[in-house]
Coordinates of C-alpha atoms in Angstrom, one line a residue:
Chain A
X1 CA 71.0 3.0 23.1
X2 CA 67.8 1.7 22.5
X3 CA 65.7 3.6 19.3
X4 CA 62.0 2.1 20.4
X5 CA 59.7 4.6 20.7
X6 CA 59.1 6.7 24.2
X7 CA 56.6 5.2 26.6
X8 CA 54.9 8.1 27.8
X9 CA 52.9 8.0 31.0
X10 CA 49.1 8.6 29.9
X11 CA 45.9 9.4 32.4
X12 CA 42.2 9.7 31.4
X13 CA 40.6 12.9 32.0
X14 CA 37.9 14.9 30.8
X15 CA 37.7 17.2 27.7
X16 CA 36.0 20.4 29.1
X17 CA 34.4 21.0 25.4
X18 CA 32.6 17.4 25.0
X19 CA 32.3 16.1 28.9
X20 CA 34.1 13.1 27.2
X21 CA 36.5 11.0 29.0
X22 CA 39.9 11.8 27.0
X23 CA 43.2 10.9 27.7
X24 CA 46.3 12.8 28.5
X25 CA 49.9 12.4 28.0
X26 CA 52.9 13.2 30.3
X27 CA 55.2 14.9 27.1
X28 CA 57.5 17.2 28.9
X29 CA 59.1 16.1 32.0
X30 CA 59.9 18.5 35.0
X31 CA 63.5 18.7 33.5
X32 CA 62.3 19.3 30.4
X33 CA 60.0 22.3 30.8
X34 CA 63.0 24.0 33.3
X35 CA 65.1 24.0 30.5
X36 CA 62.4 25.2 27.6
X37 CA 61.6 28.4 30.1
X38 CA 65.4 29.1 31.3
X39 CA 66.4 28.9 27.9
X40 CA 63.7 31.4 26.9
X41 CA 65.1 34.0 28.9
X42 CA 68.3 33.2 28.0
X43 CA 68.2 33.6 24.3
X44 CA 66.5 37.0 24.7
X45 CA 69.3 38.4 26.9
X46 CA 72.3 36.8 25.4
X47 CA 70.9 37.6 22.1
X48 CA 70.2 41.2 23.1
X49 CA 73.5 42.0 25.1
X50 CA 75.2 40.4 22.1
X51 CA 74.0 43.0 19.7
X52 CA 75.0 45.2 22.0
X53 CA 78.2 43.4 22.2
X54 CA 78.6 43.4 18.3
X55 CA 77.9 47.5 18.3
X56 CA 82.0 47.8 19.2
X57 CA 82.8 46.2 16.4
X58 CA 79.9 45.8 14.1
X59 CA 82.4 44.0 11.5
X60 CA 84.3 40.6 10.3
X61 CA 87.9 39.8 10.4
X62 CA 91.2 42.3 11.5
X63 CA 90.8 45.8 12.8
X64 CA 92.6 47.2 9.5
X65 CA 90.2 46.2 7.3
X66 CA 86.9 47.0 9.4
X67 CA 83.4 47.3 7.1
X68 CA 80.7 48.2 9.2
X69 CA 77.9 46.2 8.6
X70 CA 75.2 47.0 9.9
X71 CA 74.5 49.1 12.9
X72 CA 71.6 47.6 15.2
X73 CA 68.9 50.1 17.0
X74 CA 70.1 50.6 20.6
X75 CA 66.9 49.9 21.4
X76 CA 66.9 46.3 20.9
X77 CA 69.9 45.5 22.7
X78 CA 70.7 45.5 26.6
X79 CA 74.0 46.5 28.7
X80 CA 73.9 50.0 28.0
X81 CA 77.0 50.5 26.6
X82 CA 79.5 47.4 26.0
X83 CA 80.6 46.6 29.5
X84 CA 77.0 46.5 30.8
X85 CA 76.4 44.1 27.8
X86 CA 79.5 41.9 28.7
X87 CA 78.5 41.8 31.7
X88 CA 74.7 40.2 30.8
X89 CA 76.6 37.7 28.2
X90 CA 79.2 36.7 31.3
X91 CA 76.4 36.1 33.6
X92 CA 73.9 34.2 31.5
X93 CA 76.3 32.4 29.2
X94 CA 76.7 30.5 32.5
X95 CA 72.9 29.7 33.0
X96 CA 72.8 28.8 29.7
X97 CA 75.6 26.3 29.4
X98 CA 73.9 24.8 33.0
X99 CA 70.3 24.7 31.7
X100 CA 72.3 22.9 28.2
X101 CA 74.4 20.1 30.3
X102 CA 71.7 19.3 32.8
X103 CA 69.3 19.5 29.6
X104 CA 71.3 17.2 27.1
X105 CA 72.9 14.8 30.3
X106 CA 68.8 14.4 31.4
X107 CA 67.1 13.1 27.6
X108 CA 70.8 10.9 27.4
X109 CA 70.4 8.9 30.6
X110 CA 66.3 8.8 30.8
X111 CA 66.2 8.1 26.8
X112 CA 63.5 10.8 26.7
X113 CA 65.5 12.3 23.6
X114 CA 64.1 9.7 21.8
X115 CA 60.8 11.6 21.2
X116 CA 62.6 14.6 19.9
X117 CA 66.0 13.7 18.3
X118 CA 65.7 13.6 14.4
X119 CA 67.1 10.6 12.9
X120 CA 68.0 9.4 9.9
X121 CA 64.1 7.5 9.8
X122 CA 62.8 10.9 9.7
X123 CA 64.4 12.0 6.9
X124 CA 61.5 10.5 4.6
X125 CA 58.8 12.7 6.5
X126 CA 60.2 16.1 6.2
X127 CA 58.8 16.9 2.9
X128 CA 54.8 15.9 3.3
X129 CA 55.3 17.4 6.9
X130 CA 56.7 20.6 5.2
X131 CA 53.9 20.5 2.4
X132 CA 51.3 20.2 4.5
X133 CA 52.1 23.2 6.8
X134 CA 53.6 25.9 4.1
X135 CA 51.7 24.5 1.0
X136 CA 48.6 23.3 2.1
X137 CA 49.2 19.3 1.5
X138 CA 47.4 16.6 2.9
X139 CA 48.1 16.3 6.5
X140 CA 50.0 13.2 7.0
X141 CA 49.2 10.8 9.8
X142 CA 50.0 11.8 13.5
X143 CA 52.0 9.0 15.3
X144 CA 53.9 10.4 17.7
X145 CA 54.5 13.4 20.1
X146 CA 56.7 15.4 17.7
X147 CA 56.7 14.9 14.0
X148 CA 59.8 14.4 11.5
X149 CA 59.4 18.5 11.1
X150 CA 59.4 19.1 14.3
X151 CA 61.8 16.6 15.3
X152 CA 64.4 18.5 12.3
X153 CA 63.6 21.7 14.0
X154 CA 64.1 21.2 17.7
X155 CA 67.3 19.1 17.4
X156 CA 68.3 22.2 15.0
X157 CA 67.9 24.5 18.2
X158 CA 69.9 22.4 20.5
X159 CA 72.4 22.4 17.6
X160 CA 72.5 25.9 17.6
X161 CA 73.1 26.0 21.2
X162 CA 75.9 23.7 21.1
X163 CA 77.5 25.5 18.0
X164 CA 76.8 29.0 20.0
X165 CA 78.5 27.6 23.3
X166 CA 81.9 26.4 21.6
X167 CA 82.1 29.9 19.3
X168 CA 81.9 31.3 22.6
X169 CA 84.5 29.8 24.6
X170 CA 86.8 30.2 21.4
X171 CA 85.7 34.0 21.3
X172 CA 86.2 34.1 25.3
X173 CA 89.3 32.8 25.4
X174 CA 91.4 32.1 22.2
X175 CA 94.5 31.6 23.9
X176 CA 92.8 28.7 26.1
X177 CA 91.2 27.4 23.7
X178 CA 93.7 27.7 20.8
X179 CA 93.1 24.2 19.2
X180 CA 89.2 25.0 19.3
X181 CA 90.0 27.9 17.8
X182 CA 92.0 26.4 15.1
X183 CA 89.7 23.8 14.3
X184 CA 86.7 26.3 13.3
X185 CA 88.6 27.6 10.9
X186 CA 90.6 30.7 13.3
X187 CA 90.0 33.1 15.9
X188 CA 88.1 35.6 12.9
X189 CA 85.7 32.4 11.8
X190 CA 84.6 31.6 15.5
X191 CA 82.9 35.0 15.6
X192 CA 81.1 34.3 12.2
X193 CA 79.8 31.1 13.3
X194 CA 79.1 32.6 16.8
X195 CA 77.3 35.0 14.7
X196 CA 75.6 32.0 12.4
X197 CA 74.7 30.3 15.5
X198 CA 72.4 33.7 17.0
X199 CA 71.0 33.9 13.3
X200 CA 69.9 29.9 13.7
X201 CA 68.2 30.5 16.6
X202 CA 66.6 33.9 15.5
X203 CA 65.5 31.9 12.6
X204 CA 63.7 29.1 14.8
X205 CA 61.9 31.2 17.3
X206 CA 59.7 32.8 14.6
X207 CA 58.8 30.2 13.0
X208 CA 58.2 27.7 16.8
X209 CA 56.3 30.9 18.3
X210 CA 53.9 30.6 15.0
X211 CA 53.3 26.8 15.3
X212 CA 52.5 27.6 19.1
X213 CA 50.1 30.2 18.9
X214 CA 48.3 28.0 15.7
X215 CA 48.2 25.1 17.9
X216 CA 46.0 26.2 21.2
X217 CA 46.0 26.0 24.6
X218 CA 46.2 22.6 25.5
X219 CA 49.9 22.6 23.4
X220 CA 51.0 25.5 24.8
X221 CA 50.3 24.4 28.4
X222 CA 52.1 21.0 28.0
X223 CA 55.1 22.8 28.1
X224 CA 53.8 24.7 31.8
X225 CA 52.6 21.3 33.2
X226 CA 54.4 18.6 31.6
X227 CA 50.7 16.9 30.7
X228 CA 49.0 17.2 27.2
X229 CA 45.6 16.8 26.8
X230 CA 44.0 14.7 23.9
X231 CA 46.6 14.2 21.8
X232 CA 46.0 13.6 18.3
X233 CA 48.5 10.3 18.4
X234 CA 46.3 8.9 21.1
X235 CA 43.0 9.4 19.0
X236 CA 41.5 6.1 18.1
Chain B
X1 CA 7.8 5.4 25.2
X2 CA 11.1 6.3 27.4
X3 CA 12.5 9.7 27.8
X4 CA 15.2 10.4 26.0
X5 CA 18.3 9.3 27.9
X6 CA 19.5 12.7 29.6
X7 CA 23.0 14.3 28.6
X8 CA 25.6 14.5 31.2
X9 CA 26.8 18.0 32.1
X10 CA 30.4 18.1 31.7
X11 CA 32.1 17.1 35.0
X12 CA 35.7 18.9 36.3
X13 CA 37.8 16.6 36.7
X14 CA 39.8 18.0 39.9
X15 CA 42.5 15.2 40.7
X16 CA 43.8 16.5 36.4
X17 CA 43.3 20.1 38.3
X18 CA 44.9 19.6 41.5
X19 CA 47.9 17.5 39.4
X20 CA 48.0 20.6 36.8
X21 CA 48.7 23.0 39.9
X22 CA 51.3 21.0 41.0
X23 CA 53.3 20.8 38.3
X24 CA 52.9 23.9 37.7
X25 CA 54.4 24.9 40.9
X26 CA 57.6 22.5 40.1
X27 CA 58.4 24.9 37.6
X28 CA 58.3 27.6 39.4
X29 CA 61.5 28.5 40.3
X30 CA 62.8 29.6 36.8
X31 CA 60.7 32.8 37.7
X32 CA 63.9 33.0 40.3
X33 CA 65.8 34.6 37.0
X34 CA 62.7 37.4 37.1
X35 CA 65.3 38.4 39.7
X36 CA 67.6 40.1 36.9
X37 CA 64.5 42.5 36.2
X38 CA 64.8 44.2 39.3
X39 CA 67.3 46.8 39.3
X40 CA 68.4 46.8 43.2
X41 CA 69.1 42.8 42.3
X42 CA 70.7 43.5 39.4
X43 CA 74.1 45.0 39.6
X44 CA 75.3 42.6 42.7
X45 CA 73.4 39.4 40.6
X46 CA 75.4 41.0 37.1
X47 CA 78.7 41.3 39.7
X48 CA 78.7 37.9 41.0
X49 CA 78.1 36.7 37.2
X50 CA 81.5 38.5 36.4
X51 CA 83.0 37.3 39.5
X52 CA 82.3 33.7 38.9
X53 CA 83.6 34.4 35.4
X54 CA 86.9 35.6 36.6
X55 CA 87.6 33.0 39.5
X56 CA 86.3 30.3 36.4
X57 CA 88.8 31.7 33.5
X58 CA 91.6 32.2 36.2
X59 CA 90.9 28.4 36.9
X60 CA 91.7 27.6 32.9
X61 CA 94.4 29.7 32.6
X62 CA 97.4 27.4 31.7
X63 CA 101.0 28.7 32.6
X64 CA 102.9 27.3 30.4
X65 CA 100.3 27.1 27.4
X66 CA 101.7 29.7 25.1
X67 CA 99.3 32.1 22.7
X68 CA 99.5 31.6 19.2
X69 CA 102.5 33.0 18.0
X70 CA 102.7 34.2 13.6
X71 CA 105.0 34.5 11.0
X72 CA 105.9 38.3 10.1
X73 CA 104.4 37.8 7.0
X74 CA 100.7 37.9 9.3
X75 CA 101.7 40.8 10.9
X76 CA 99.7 43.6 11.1
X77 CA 101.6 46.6 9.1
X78 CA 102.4 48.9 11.8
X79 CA 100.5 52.4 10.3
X80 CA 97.6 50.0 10.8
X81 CA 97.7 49.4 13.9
X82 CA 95.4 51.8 16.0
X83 CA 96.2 53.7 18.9
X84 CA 93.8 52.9 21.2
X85 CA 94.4 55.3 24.4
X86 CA 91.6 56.0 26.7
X87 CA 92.2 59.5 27.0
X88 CA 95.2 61.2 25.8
X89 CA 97.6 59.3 23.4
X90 CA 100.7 61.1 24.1
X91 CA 100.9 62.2 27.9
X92 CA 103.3 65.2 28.7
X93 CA 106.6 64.1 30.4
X94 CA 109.8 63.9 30.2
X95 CA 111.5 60.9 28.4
X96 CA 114.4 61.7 29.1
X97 CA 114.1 62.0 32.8
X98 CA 112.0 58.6 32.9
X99 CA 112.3 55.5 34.7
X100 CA 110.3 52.7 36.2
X101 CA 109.2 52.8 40.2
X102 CA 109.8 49.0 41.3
X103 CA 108.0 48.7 44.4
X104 CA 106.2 46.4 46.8
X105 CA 107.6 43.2 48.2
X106 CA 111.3 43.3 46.3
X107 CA 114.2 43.1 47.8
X108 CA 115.5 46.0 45.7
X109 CA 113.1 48.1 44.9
X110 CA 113.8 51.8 43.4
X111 CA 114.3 53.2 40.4
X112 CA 115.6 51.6 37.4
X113 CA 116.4 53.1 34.1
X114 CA 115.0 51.8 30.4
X115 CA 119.0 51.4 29.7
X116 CA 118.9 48.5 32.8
X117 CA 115.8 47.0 31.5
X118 CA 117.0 46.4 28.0
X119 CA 119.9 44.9 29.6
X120 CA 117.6 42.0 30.6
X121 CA 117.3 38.8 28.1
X122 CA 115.2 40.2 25.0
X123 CA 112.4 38.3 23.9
X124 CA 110.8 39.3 20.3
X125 CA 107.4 37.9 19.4
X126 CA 104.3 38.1 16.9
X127 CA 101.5 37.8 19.0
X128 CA 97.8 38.6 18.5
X129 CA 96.5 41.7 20.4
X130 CA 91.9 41.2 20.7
X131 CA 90.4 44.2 21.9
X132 CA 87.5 43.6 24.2
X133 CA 85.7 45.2 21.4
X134 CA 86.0 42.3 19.1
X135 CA 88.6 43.3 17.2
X136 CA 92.6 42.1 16.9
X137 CA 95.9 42.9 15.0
X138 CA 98.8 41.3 14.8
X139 CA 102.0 42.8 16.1
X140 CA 105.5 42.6 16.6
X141 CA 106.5 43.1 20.3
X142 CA 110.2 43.3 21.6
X143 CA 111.0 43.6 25.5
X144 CA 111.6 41.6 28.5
X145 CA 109.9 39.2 30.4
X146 CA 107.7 40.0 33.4
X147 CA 109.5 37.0 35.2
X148 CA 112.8 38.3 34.4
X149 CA 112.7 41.9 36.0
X150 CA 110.5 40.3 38.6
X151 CA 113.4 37.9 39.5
X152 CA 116.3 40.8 39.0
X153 CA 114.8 42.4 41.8
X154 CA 114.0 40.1 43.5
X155 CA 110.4 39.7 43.8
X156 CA 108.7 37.6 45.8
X157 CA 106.4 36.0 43.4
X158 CA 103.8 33.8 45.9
X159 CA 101.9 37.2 46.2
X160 CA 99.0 37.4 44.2
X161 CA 99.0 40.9 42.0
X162 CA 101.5 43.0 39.8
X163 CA 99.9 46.1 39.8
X164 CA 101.2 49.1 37.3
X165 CA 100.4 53.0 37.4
X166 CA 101.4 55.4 34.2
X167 CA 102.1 58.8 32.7
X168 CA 98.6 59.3 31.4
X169 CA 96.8 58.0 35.4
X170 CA 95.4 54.9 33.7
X171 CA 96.4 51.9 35.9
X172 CA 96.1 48.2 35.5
X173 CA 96.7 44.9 37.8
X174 CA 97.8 41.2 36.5
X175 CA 98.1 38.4 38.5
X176 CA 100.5 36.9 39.4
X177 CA 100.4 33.7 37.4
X178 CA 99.7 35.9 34.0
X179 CA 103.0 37.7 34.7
X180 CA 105.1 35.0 34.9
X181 CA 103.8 33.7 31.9
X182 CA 107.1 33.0 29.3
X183 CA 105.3 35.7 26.2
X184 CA 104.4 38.2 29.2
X185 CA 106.8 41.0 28.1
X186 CA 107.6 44.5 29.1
X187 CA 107.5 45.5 26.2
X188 CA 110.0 48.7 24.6
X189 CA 110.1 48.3 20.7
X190 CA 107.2 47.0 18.2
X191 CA 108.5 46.3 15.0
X192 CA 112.1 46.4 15.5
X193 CA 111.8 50.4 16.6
X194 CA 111.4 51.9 20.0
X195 CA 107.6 52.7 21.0
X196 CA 106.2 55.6 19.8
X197 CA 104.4 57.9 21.8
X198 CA 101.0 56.4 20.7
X199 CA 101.8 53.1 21.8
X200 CA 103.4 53.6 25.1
X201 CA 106.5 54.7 25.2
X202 CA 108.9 54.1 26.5
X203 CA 107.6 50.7 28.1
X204 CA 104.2 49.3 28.1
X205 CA 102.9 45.9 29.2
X206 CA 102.3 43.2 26.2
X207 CA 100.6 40.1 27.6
X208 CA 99.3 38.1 25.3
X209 CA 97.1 35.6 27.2
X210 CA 95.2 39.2 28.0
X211 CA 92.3 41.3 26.3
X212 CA 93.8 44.6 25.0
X213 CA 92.6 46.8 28.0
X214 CA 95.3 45.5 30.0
X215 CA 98.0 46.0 28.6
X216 CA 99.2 49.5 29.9
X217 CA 101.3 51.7 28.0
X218 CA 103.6 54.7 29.5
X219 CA 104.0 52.4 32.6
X220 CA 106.0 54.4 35.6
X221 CA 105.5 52.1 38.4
X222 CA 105.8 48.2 39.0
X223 CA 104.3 47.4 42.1
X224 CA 104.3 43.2 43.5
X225 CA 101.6 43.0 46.1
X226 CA 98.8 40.9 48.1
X227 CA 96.0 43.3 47.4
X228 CA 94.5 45.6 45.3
X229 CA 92.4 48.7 47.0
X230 CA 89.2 48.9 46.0
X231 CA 88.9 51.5 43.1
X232 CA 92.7 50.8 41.7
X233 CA 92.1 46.8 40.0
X234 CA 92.2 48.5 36.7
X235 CA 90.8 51.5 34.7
X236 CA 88.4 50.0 33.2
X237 CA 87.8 47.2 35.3
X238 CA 86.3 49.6 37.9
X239 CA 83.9 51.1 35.7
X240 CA 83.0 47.1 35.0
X241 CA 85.3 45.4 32.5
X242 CA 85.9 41.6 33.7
X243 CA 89.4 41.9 35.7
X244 CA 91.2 38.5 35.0
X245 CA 90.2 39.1 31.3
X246 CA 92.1 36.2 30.5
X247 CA 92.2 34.9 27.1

């Protein structure tokens, strides 16, 4: 595989502040942005029905030895009562392992993942990345599309998706799935890490919806129209 | 003296406008899920999602992989483990007078007595029970195979569905695959004793390749058939539990 950096398709255009010519680069492709927004909707319901789902049995382990942890508002979940909610999880669970194959099979063959997968050479610009946004460090130069940070973060999520989507099938069907099952540990540990997954991702989506909103418009609508306006790697 | 040079207004740029509306429009059928919001889409969308589900798992279902199976040191001490009926745990009949309606494409259907079902091959296993609730127990099941009272009388087993009806009008349906599976058991002791009145007696289905809800307890009829009426797949399947709910 090769580890060059992404050639991205780049146009000039105008910035509608300055009247300058500016140019633009193509960051998210069509494939791309389907994904981001499917899995969007995704997240919310099979988070939501899964509370739901996790009111039956709001607990760890055996039946016989059941400590109710915590009991979420009905309000923030979806289903209505546990077969509604199974229902939503069995329906989406399948547009969300989709979205995941056609997501992870599209950045393998086009090499697109290049821009986003955190590798080991990243490693070394977590921290000034990290003190720059949380403790107000110097900002260190912008390179490339998605920075080491970023690059930890987003290949986090697609972790969690992959981590989510095996718990499940082990949850789903044990029986099947036995040797799955064994390998995380037992039928009892696939729901904690099926749990552990929904708390990564309830942990990212703060924290990306944040960067988002801090960013503008022009970032935001990249992810609508594939195109980003100005970048600050293209800035001369 | 010249004038100085004057500034140009800021131009649109419409071919990075007319390419920003048409990418826009390529993405726009993921508002195709806004479907889900609308509730006359909703329950046959949520349906089909179930459906597919069903036809998928009964796909993976592997008849001759067997469930996890423990040692009785695992188990689940019996006091512990809940009665879980759906209405009344101990329906009013008669013991006694019981026995179990075979029906449906047999060659000998009838009645048939618990004496002539424990005089089938006895199978004793420690099998994990998973309630569709998320919880499971461990428990020791003795009783006879499915496949061996479906071949002693005479059954004919390319139909699709075994369906079951009991004291307490729940009602269930396998298919047919499931109950020939070698751990599918009607089962008539847990633990070494006869089944109490909380947990079925005096037969109840054990399959452990399914979620808790189908395995019926207080089961009076047997039935080997090609389809299932609408409104009679399952108790709780017709109020909108999956129906294979295969594990």
């Amino acid at each position: 595989m090769a580890t060059s950096r992404l050639q991205m398709d780049v146009v000039e255009t105008v910035s509608p502040k300055t009247g300058e010519a500016v140019p633009a680069a193509y960051e998210h492709p069509w494939v791309v942005r389907m994904a981001h927004w499917a899995n969007a909707i995704c997240l919310f319901v099979l988070t939501a029905s899964g509370l739901r789902i996790f009111r039956a049995f709001p607990s760890f382990g055996p039946k016989f030895e059941q400590h109710n942890l915590v009991d979420v508002p009905k309000n923030l979940t979806i289903g209505g009562w546990l077969g509604g909610a199974l229902q939503w999880h069995f329906t989406f669970m399948w547009i969300f392992i989709a979205t995941g194959v056609v997501y992870l099979g599209y950045q393998l063959f086009s090499g697109h993942y290049r821009q986003v997968l955190f590798t080991p050479k990243d490693i070394r610009g977590v921290w000034p990345m990290a003190r720059h946004y949380f403790l107000f460090g110097p900002k260190p130069p912008v390179t490339e599309a998605y920075n080491p940070l970023q690059k930890l973060a987003y290949t986090s999520a697609v972790a969690f998706g992959v981590l989510s989507v095996l718990t499940g099938l082990v949850l789903y069907k044990p029986v099947q799935f036995s040797l799955l099952a064994a390998m995380m540990g037992g039928f009892h540990y696939a729901r904690i890490w099926h749990f552990a997954a929904m708390l990564g991702f309830l942990a990212f989506i703060p924290g990306h919806l944040i960067m988002v909103a801090i960013h503008g418009w022009d970032n935001f609508y990249s992810m609508m129209i594939g195109w980003k306006r100005d970048p600050e790697y293209l800035r001369k | 003296m010249s004038a100085p040079e004057p500034k140009t207004p800021p131009k649109r740029d419409h071919k990075w406008s007319a390419m920003n509306r048409r990418e826009l429009l390529k993405i726009s059928p993921v508002l195709l899920l806004g479907a889900f919001a609308f509730e006359k889409f909703q329950k046959p969308l949520l349906d089909a999602g179930v459906d597919f589900s069903d036809w998928a798992t009964d796909k993976l279902f592997r008849g001759h992989h067997l469930a996890p199976t423990f040692a009785d040191s695992e188990l689940t001490p019996l006091e512990k483990f809940p009665y879980n009926g759906y209405d009344v745990i101990e329906p009013e009949f008669d013991l006694d007078a019981w026995t179990l309606t075979v029906a449906g494409a047999v060659d000998k259907p009838g009645e048939y007595t618990l004496a002539q079902i424990k005089a089938l091959p006895k199978i004793n296993q420690n099998t994990r029970h998973v309630c569709v609730e998320g919880w499971d127990v461990i428990g020791n099941y003795g009783g006879t195979r499915i496949s061996d009272l479906l071949a002693a009388v005479g059954a004919d087993t390319k139909l699709k569905f075994v369906s079951f009806e009991c004291a307490d009008d729940y009602y269930e349906s396998i298919d047919m695959a499931s109950a020939l599976h070698p751990q599918s058991l009607l089962c008539y002791e847990m633990y070494g004793k006869p089944l109490d009145r909380g947990h079925g007696a005096p037969l109840r289905l054990q399959v452990p390749t399914k979620l808790g809800y189908k395995q019926a307890k207080y089961i009076t009829k047997l039935e080997v058939t090609n389809v299932l009426q609408a409104g009679k797949n399952g108790y709780w399947e017709d109020q909108g539990y999956s129906w294979f709910a295969g594990m």
